[in-house]
């Protein structure tokens, strides 16, 4: 289990090294080309100078080759990251459930919440996607994982949507402490974003891997 991260880090380093080497080689070649072009201009026959269109063709040709080298290096680096990098690792999470304090999708199936209580009387507050408190439930001094069904006191169920949860705990001095409650949601995909790979969870939500605190089947 401990060897996988080392392999991924090494692979990423190889990909980055390939790109850096290609970039350095391309820069070196461009400098050589400029020196040759300058020498060619200095030593051309003043009575029969090279036409400007020929210079333009040479510059365009070299620029195309240089761009292709860099593109190939970037593609190799991207494929390396997909196969052995963050995207490759997170693809193994598809179909599993991750726990975080981010809003989670609820429709029919109950959710599993991880309630952390320090011992004082507590209330579980459910908030909708707009942040409005739509349900308040007395959980006493309970601490641990609990099943949340979205049922209200009148027997009706909250409509489908994204919900987030908080614990409001009353201390011995009467003060109220509020903490976020984590919930499990299922991973249905992984997306590659400019800032890195993100998890696509039930309901279409996006979740950064750094927000995940637990993973289960």
Tab-separated table of N, CA, C and O in Angstrom, residues 87-180:
chain	number	residue	atom	x	y	z
A	87	UNK	N	-5.528	12.060	-10.950
A	87	UNK	CA	-6.739	11.612	-11.626
A	87	UNK	C	-6.847	10.095	-11.601
A	87	UNK	O	-7.920	9.532	-11.391
A	88	UNK	N	-5.700	9.419	-11.810
A	88	UNK	CA	-5.699	7.964	-11.780
A	88	UNK	C	-6.050	7.417	-10.411
A	88	UNK	O	-6.771	6.415	-10.292
A	89	UNK	N	-5.542	8.059	-9.364
A	89	UNK	CA	-5.836	7.610	-8.009
A	89	UNK	C	-7.313	7.800	-7.669
A	89	UNK	O	-7.967	6.901	-7.134
A	90	UNK	N	-7.838	8.992	-7.985
A	90	UNK	CA	-9.218	9.296	-7.606
A	90	UNK	C	-10.228	8.484	-8.403
A	90	UNK	O	-11.364	8.309	-7.954
A	91	UNK	N	-9.847	7.990	-9.585
A	91	UNK	CA	-10.781	7.176	-10.358
A	91	UNK	C	-11.159	5.906	-9.603
A	91	UNK	O	-12.225	5.326	-9.834
A	92	UNK	N	-10.302	5.466	-8.685
A	92	UNK	CA	-10.614	4.285	-7.871
A	92	UNK	C	-11.699	4.571	-6.842
A	92	UNK	O	-12.210	3.647	-6.206
A	93	UNK	N	-12.015	5.842	-6.640
A	93	UNK	CA	-13.050	6.206	-5.670
A	93	UNK	C	-14.452	6.166	-6.279
A	93	UNK	O	-15.444	6.264	-5.554
A	94	UNK	N	-14.551	6.058	-7.598
A	94	UNK	CA	-15.865	6.058	-8.248
A	94	UNK	C	-16.680	4.861	-7.749
A	94	UNK	O	-16.200	3.724	-7.730
A	95	UNK	N	-17.911	5.149	-7.341
A	95	UNK	CA	-18.785	4.108	-6.799
A	95	UNK	C	-18.720	4.008	-5.288
A	95	UNK	O	-19.574	3.360	-4.679
A	96	UNK	N	-17.716	4.624	-4.668
A	96	UNK	CA	-17.600	4.615	-3.219
A	96	UNK	C	-18.235	5.887	-2.626
A	96	UNK	O	-18.623	6.802	-3.360
A	97	UNK	N	-18.322	5.912	-1.312
A	97	UNK	CA	-18.884	7.070	-0.631
A	97	UNK	C	-17.784	7.821	0.107
A	97	UNK	O	-16.921	7.203	0.752
A	98	UNK	N	-17.816	9.137	0.010
A	98	UNK	CA	-16.838	9.982	0.706
A	98	UNK	C	-17.571	10.861	1.712
A	98	UNK	O	-18.733	11.213	1.527
A	99	UNK	N	-16.873	11.191	2.790
A	99	UNK	CA	-17.468	12.005	3.849
A	99	UNK	C	-16.841	13.388	3.869
A	99	UNK	O	-15.618	13.527	3.819
A	100	UNK	N	-17.695	14.407	3.941
A	100	UNK	CA	-17.215	15.787	4.008
A	100	UNK	C	-18.318	16.652	4.597
A	100	UNK	O	-19.445	16.199	4.796
A	101	UNK	N	-17.976	17.908	4.869
A	101	UNK	CA	-18.973	18.843	5.402
A	101	UNK	C	-19.627	19.655	4.291
A	101	UNK	O	-20.405	20.562	4.555
A	102	UNK	N	-19.305	19.323	3.026
A	102	UNK	CA	-19.917	20.015	1.893
A	102	UNK	C	-21.385	19.612	1.763
A	102	UNK	O	-21.780	18.540	2.231
A	103	UNK	N	-22.220	20.440	1.140
A	103	UNK	CA	-23.622	20.060	0.930
A	103	UNK	C	-23.730	18.741	0.164
A	103	UNK	O	-22.935	18.469	-0.741
A	104	UNK	N	-24.687	17.919	0.544
A	104	UNK	CA	-24.873	16.609	-0.091
A	104	UNK	C	-26.278	16.512	-0.683
A	104	UNK	O	-27.215	17.162	-0.219
A	105	UNK	N	-26.401	15.667	-1.702
A	105	UNK	CA	-27.682	15.497	-2.382
A	105	UNK	C	-28.558	14.498	-1.635
A	105	UNK	O	-28.106	13.436	-1.240
A	106	UNK	N	-29.824	14.880	-1.447
A	106	UNK	CA	-30.798	13.996	-0.800
A	106	UNK	C	-32.043	13.927	-1.669
A	106	UNK	O	-32.517	14.946	-2.183
A	107	UNK	N	-32.539	12.698	-1.832
A	107	UNK	CA	-33.789	12.547	-2.579
A	107	UNK	C	-34.707	11.556	-1.872
A	107	UNK	O	-35.695	11.941	-1.256
A	108	UNK	N	-34.380	10.281	-1.942
A	108	UNK	CA	-35.210	9.265	-1.286
A	108	UNK	C	-34.419	8.461	-0.254
A	108	UNK	O	-34.925	8.154	0.820
A	109	UNK	N	-33.205	8.115	-0.618
A	109	UNK	CA	-32.395	7.268	0.266
A	109	UNK	C	-31.888	8.054	1.469
A	109	UNK	O	-31.501	9.218	1.344
A	110	UNK	N	-31.887	7.447	2.669
A	110	UNK	CA	-31.370	8.117	3.869
A	110	UNK	C	-29.882	8.451	3.711
A	110	UNK	O	-29.162	7.814	2.946
A	111	UNK	N	-29.433	9.442	4.459
A	111	UNK	CA	-28.028	9.842	4.475
A	111	UNK	C	-27.390	9.419	5.792
A	111	UNK	O	-28.071	9.301	6.810
A	112	UNK	N	-26.095	9.208	5.759
A	112	UNK	CA	-25.347	8.911	6.981
A	112	UNK	C	-24.580	10.158	7.396
A	112	UNK	O	-23.767	10.675	6.627
A	113	UNK	N	-24.855	10.614	8.617
A	113	UNK	CA	-24.192	11.808	9.149
A	113	UNK	C	-23.223	11.396	10.250
A	113	UNK	O	-23.461	10.418	10.968
A	114	UNK	N	-22.145	12.143	10.373
A	114	UNK	CA	-21.166	11.912	11.446
A	114	UNK	C	-21.272	13.064	12.430
A	114	UNK	O	-20.740	14.160	12.194
A	115	UNK	N	-21.981	12.832	13.528
A	115	UNK	CA	-22.244	13.870	14.527
A	115	UNK	C	-21.141	13.859	15.582
A	115	UNK	O	-20.821	12.814	16.154
A	116	UNK	N	-20.570	15.010	15.831
A	116	UNK	CA	-19.546	15.148	16.875
A	116	UNK	C	-20.100	16.019	17.993
A	116	UNK	O	-20.385	17.198	17.798
A	117	UNK	N	-20.286	15.419	19.149
A	117	UNK	CA	-20.873	16.118	20.282
A	117	UNK	C	-19.910	16.063	21.461
A	117	UNK	O	-19.346	15.012	21.771
A	118	UNK	N	-19.714	17.194	22.100
A	118	UNK	CA	-18.789	17.258	23.236
A	118	UNK	C	-19.458	16.962	24.574
A	118	UNK	O	-18.841	17.132	25.636
A	119	UNK	N	-20.717	16.538	24.539
A	119	UNK	CA	-21.377	16.137	25.775
A	119	UNK	C	-22.541	16.991	26.204
A	119	UNK	O	-23.304	16.618	27.085
A	120	UNK	N	-22.710	18.145	25.568
A	120	UNK	CA	-23.821	19.016	25.946
A	120	UNK	C	-25.054	18.735	25.108
A	120	UNK	O	-24.971	18.095	24.058
A	121	UNK	N	-26.238	19.151	25.563
A	121	UNK	CA	-27.453	18.983	24.772
A	121	UNK	C	-27.270	19.629	23.401
A	121	UNK	O	-26.767	20.756	23.307
A	122	UNK	N	-27.658	18.923	22.343
A	122	UNK	CA	-27.379	19.417	20.991
A	122	UNK	C	-28.602	19.304	20.096
A	122	UNK	O	-29.486	18.470	20.304
A	123	UNK	N	-28.625	20.175	19.103
A	123	UNK	CA	-29.682	20.179	18.096
A	123	UNK	C	-29.040	20.052	16.718
A	123	UNK	O	-28.072	20.751	16.407
A	124	UNK	N	-29.574	19.148	15.911
A	124	UNK	CA	-29.113	19.000	14.540
A	124	UNK	C	-29.926	19.937	13.658
A	124	UNK	O	-31.151	19.836	13.597
A	125	UNK	N	-29.234	20.843	12.997
A	125	UNK	CA	-29.892	21.822	12.126
A	125	UNK	C	-29.620	21.451	10.669
A	125	UNK	O	-28.467	21.295	10.269
A	126	UNK	N	-30.686	21.308	9.888
A	126	UNK	CA	-30.569	21.014	8.463
A	126	UNK	C	-30.825	22.295	7.672
A	126	UNK	O	-31.820	22.984	7.907
A	127	UNK	N	-29.940	22.589	6.745
A	127	UNK	CA	-30.067	23.798	5.918
A	127	UNK	C	-30.180	23.422	4.450
A	127	UNK	O	-29.511	22.488	3.992
A	128	UNK	N	-31.004	24.163	3.727
A	128	UNK	CA	-31.161	23.893	2.293
A	128	UNK	C	-30.043	24.557	1.507
A	128	UNK	O	-29.097	25.116	2.086
A	129	UNK	N	-30.151	24.491	0.172
A	129	UNK	CA	-29.087	25.008	-0.685
A	129	UNK	C	-28.883	26.508	-0.528
A	129	UNK	O	-27.802	27.025	-0.825
A	130	UNK	N	-29.906	27.208	-0.039
A	130	UNK	CA	-29.798	28.661	0.165
A	130	UNK	C	-29.289	29.021	1.551
A	130	UNK	O	-29.127	30.192	1.878
A	131	UNK	N	-29.067	27.997	2.383
A	131	UNK	CA	-28.571	28.243	3.734
A	131	UNK	C	-29.661	28.435	4.764
A	131	UNK	O	-29.370	28.735	5.932
A	132	UNK	N	-30.916	28.265	4.361
A	132	UNK	CA	-32.024	28.428	5.301
A	132	UNK	C	-32.207	27.175	6.155
A	132	UNK	O	-32.123	26.051	5.640
A	133	UNK	N	-32.468	27.363	7.455
A	133	UNK	CA	-32.726	26.227	8.346
A	133	UNK	C	-34.127	25.690	8.048
A	133	UNK	O	-35.119	26.405	8.208
A	134	UNK	N	-34.199	24.438	7.595
A	134	UNK	CA	-35.487	23.849	7.213
A	134	UNK	C	-35.918	22.743	8.158
A	134	UNK	O	-37.053	22.249	8.065
A	135	UNK	N	-35.010	22.318	9.038
A	135	UNK	CA	-35.359	21.254	9.973
A	135	UNK	C	-34.435	21.324	11.181
A	135	UNK	O	-33.229	21.504	11.036
A	136	UNK	N	-35.039	21.186	12.372
A	136	UNK	CA	-34.264	21.170	13.621
A	136	UNK	C	-34.669	19.925	14.405
A	136	UNK	O	-35.857	19.685	14.628
A	137	UNK	N	-33.668	19.123	14.815
A	137	UNK	CA	-33.939	17.866	15.514
A	137	UNK	C	-33.077	17.771	16.767
A	137	UNK	O	-31.862	17.993	16.716
A	138	UNK	N	-33.692	17.425	17.875
A	138	UNK	CA	-32.978	17.248	19.134
A	138	UNK	C	-32.239	15.918	19.099
A	138	UNK	O	-32.841	14.857	18.920
A	139	UNK	N	-30.912	15.979	19.272
A	139	UNK	CA	-30.121	14.733	19.277
A	139	UNK	C	-29.484	14.490	20.635
A	139	UNK	O	-28.702	13.547	20.804
A	140	UNK	N	-29.840	15.297	21.643
A	140	UNK	CA	-29.329	15.098	22.991
A	140	UNK	C	-27.816	15.156	23.051
A	140	UNK	O	-27.196	16.091	22.532
A	141	UNK	N	-27.227	14.150	23.656
A	141	UNK	CA	-25.761	14.099	23.779
A	141	UNK	C	-25.169	13.069	22.826
A	141	UNK	O	-24.019	12.662	22.981
A	142	UNK	N	-25.948	12.655	21.835
A	142	UNK	CA	-25.480	11.629	20.902
A	142	UNK	C	-24.239	12.091	20.143
A	142	UNK	O	-24.135	13.245	19.724
A	143	UNK	N	-23.305	11.166	19.946
A	143	UNK	CA	-22.101	11.432	19.170
A	143	UNK	C	-21.745	10.179	18.388
A	143	UNK	O	-21.678	9.082	18.944
A	144	UNK	N	-21.532	10.318	17.084
A	144	UNK	CA	-21.224	9.172	16.230
A	144	UNK	C	-21.979	9.268	14.922
A	144	UNK	O	-22.508	10.330	14.569
A	145	UNK	N	-22.040	8.157	14.189
A	145	UNK	CA	-22.744	8.157	12.906
A	145	UNK	C	-24.228	7.882	13.131
A	145	UNK	O	-24.599	7.021	13.927
A	146	UNK	N	-25.075	8.626	12.436
A	146	UNK	CA	-26.510	8.457	12.552
A	146	UNK	C	-27.145	8.489	11.168
A	146	UNK	O	-26.578	9.020	10.215
A	147	UNK	N	-28.327	7.885	11.061
A	147	UNK	CA	-29.080	7.873	9.811
A	147	UNK	C	-30.056	9.038	9.787
A	147	UNK	O	-30.829	9.230	10.736
A	148	UNK	N	-30.007	9.802	8.738
A	148	UNK	CA	-30.889	10.959	8.571
A	148	UNK	C	-31.843	10.675	7.415
A	148	UNK	O	-31.406	10.379	6.304
A	149	UNK	N	-33.134	10.749	7.684
A	149	UNK	CA	-34.139	10.391	6.674
A	149	UNK	C	-34.824	11.598	6.043
A	149	UNK	O	-35.575	11.445	5.082
A	150	UNK	N	-34.604	12.782	6.613
A	150	UNK	CA	-35.260	13.969	6.070
A	150	UNK	C	-36.718	14.089	6.459
A	150	UNK	O	-37.463	14.898	5.885
A	151	UNK	N	-37.153	13.298	7.451
A	151	UNK	CA	-38.554	13.328	7.875
A	151	UNK	C	-38.787	14.467	8.858
A	151	UNK	O	-38.010	14.669	9.783
A	152	UNK	N	-39.882	15.187	8.651
A	152	UNK	CA	-40.265	16.271	9.546
A	152	UNK	C	-41.239	15.748	10.612
A	152	UNK	O	-41.714	14.616	10.536
A	153	UNK	N	-41.507	16.574	11.605
A	153	UNK	CA	-42.371	16.152	12.714
A	153	UNK	C	-43.774	15.776	12.246
A	153	UNK	O	-44.433	14.925	12.858
A	154	UNK	N	-44.252	16.390	11.168
A	154	UNK	CA	-45.606	16.098	10.682
A	154	UNK	C	-45.652	14.864	9.782
A	154	UNK	O	-46.691	14.531	9.219
A	155	UNK	N	-44.508	14.161	9.660
A	155	UNK	CA	-44.488	12.936	8.869
A	155	UNK	C	-44.139	13.130	7.411
A	155	UNK	O	-43.965	12.142	6.678
A	156	UNK	N	-44.060	14.375	6.949
A	156	UNK	CA	-43.687	14.624	5.553
A	156	UNK	C	-42.169	14.613	5.418
A	156	UNK	O	-41.441	14.745	6.401
A	157	UNK	N	-41.716	14.470	4.188
A	157	UNK	CA	-40.286	14.398	3.918
A	157	UNK	C	-39.821	15.654	3.186
A	157	UNK	O	-40.552	16.224	2.367
A	158	UNK	N	-38.613	16.067	3.487
A	158	UNK	CA	-38.062	17.218	2.794
A	158	UNK	C	-37.911	16.899	1.309
A	158	UNK	O	-37.625	15.756	0.941
A	159	UNK	N	-38.100	17.886	0.437
A	159	UNK	CA	-37.963	17.627	-1.007
A	159	UNK	C	-36.512	17.340	-1.385
A	159	UNK	O	-35.581	17.661	-0.639
A	160	UNK	N	-36.330	16.743	-2.543
A	160	UNK	CA	-34.989	16.460	-3.012
A	160	UNK	C	-34.184	17.733	-3.226
A	160	UNK	O	-34.736	18.767	-3.620
A	161	UNK	N	-32.909	17.642	-2.963
A	161	UNK	CA	-32.047	18.809	-3.136
A	161	UNK	C	-30.759	18.650	-2.351
A	161	UNK	O	-30.505	17.609	-1.726
A	162	UNK	N	-29.951	19.690	-2.371
A	162	UNK	CA	-28.706	19.694	-1.607
A	162	UNK	C	-28.963	20.234	-0.202
A	162	UNK	O	-29.632	21.260	-0.038
A	163	UNK	N	-28.399	19.539	0.791
A	163	UNK	CA	-28.558	19.953	2.183
A	163	UNK	C	-27.206	19.907	2.897
A	163	UNK	O	-26.339	19.081	2.573
A	164	UNK	N	-27.062	20.794	3.858
A	164	UNK	CA	-25.887	20.776	4.730
A	164	UNK	C	-26.381	20.719	6.174
A	164	UNK	O	-27.549	21.023	6.458
A	165	UNK	N	-25.486	20.347	7.085
A	165	UNK	CA	-25.907	20.080	8.463
A	165	UNK	C	-24.954	20.729	9.465
A	165	UNK	O	-23.752	20.843	9.213
A	166	UNK	N	-25.537	21.126	10.589
A	166	UNK	CA	-24.758	21.707	11.681
A	166	UNK	C	-25.278	21.184	13.016
A	166	UNK	O	-26.450	20.805	13.138
A	167	UNK	N	-24.387	21.188	13.992
A	167	UNK	CA	-24.763	20.865	15.366
A	167	UNK	C	-24.697	22.153	16.181
A	167	UNK	O	-23.703	22.882	16.135
A	168	UNK	N	-25.773	22.420	16.901
A	168	UNK	CA	-25.788	23.532	17.847
A	168	UNK	C	-25.782	22.922	19.244
A	168	UNK	O	-26.756	22.305	19.668
A	169	UNK	N	-24.654	23.078	19.929
A	169	UNK	CA	-24.484	22.449	21.240
A	169	UNK	C	-24.510	23.514	22.336
A	169	UNK	O	-23.840	24.540	22.233
A	170	UNK	N	-25.300	23.247	23.368
A	170	UNK	CA	-25.416	24.181	24.488
A	170	UNK	C	-24.417	23.810	25.571
A	170	UNK	O	-24.425	22.681	26.084
A	171	UNK	N	-23.539	24.750	25.915
A	171	UNK	CA	-22.531	24.508	26.938
A	171	UNK	C	-23.066	24.701	28.342
A	171	UNK	O	-24.216	25.115	28.544
A	172	UNK	N	-22.243	24.414	29.338
A	172	UNK	CA	-22.656	24.540	30.738
A	172	UNK	C	-22.943	25.983	31.121
A	172	UNK	O	-23.698	26.249	32.060
A	173	UNK	N	-22.341	26.924	30.387
A	173	UNK	CA	-22.572	28.340	30.668
A	173	UNK	C	-23.761	28.889	29.904
A	173	UNK	O	-24.063	30.076	29.964
A	174	UNK	N	-24.451	28.022	29.166
A	174	UNK	CA	-25.615	28.451	28.402
A	174	UNK	C	-25.286	28.928	27.005
A	174	UNK	O	-26.190	29.191	26.206
A	175	UNK	N	-23.989	29.048	26.696
A	175	UNK	CA	-23.594	29.476	25.366
A	175	UNK	C	-23.770	28.370	24.337
A	175	UNK	O	-23.732	27.181	24.677
A	176	UNK	N	-24.004	28.766	23.102
A	176	UNK	CA	-24.231	27.803	22.025
A	176	UNK	C	-23.021	27.752	21.093
A	176	UNK	O	-22.558	28.786	20.608
A	177	UNK	N	-22.527	26.537	20.873
A	177	UNK	CA	-21.413	26.316	19.950
A	177	UNK	C	-21.947	25.625	18.701
A	177	UNK	O	-22.691	24.648	18.798
A	178	UNK	N	-21.577	26.163	17.531
A	178	UNK	CA	-22.043	25.593	16.259
A	178	UNK	C	-20.888	24.944	15.517
A	178	UNK	O	-19.812	25.530	15.387
A	179	UNK	N	-21.108	23.714	15.053
A	179	UNK	CA	-20.098	22.994	14.280
A	179	UNK	C	-20.752	22.356	13.060
A	179	UNK	O	-21.915	21.946	13.120
A	180	UNK	N	-19.981	22.270	11.981
A	180	UNK	CA	-20.473	21.590	10.785
A	180	UNK	C	-20.519	20.086	11.015
A	180	UNK	O	-19.679	19.524	11.724
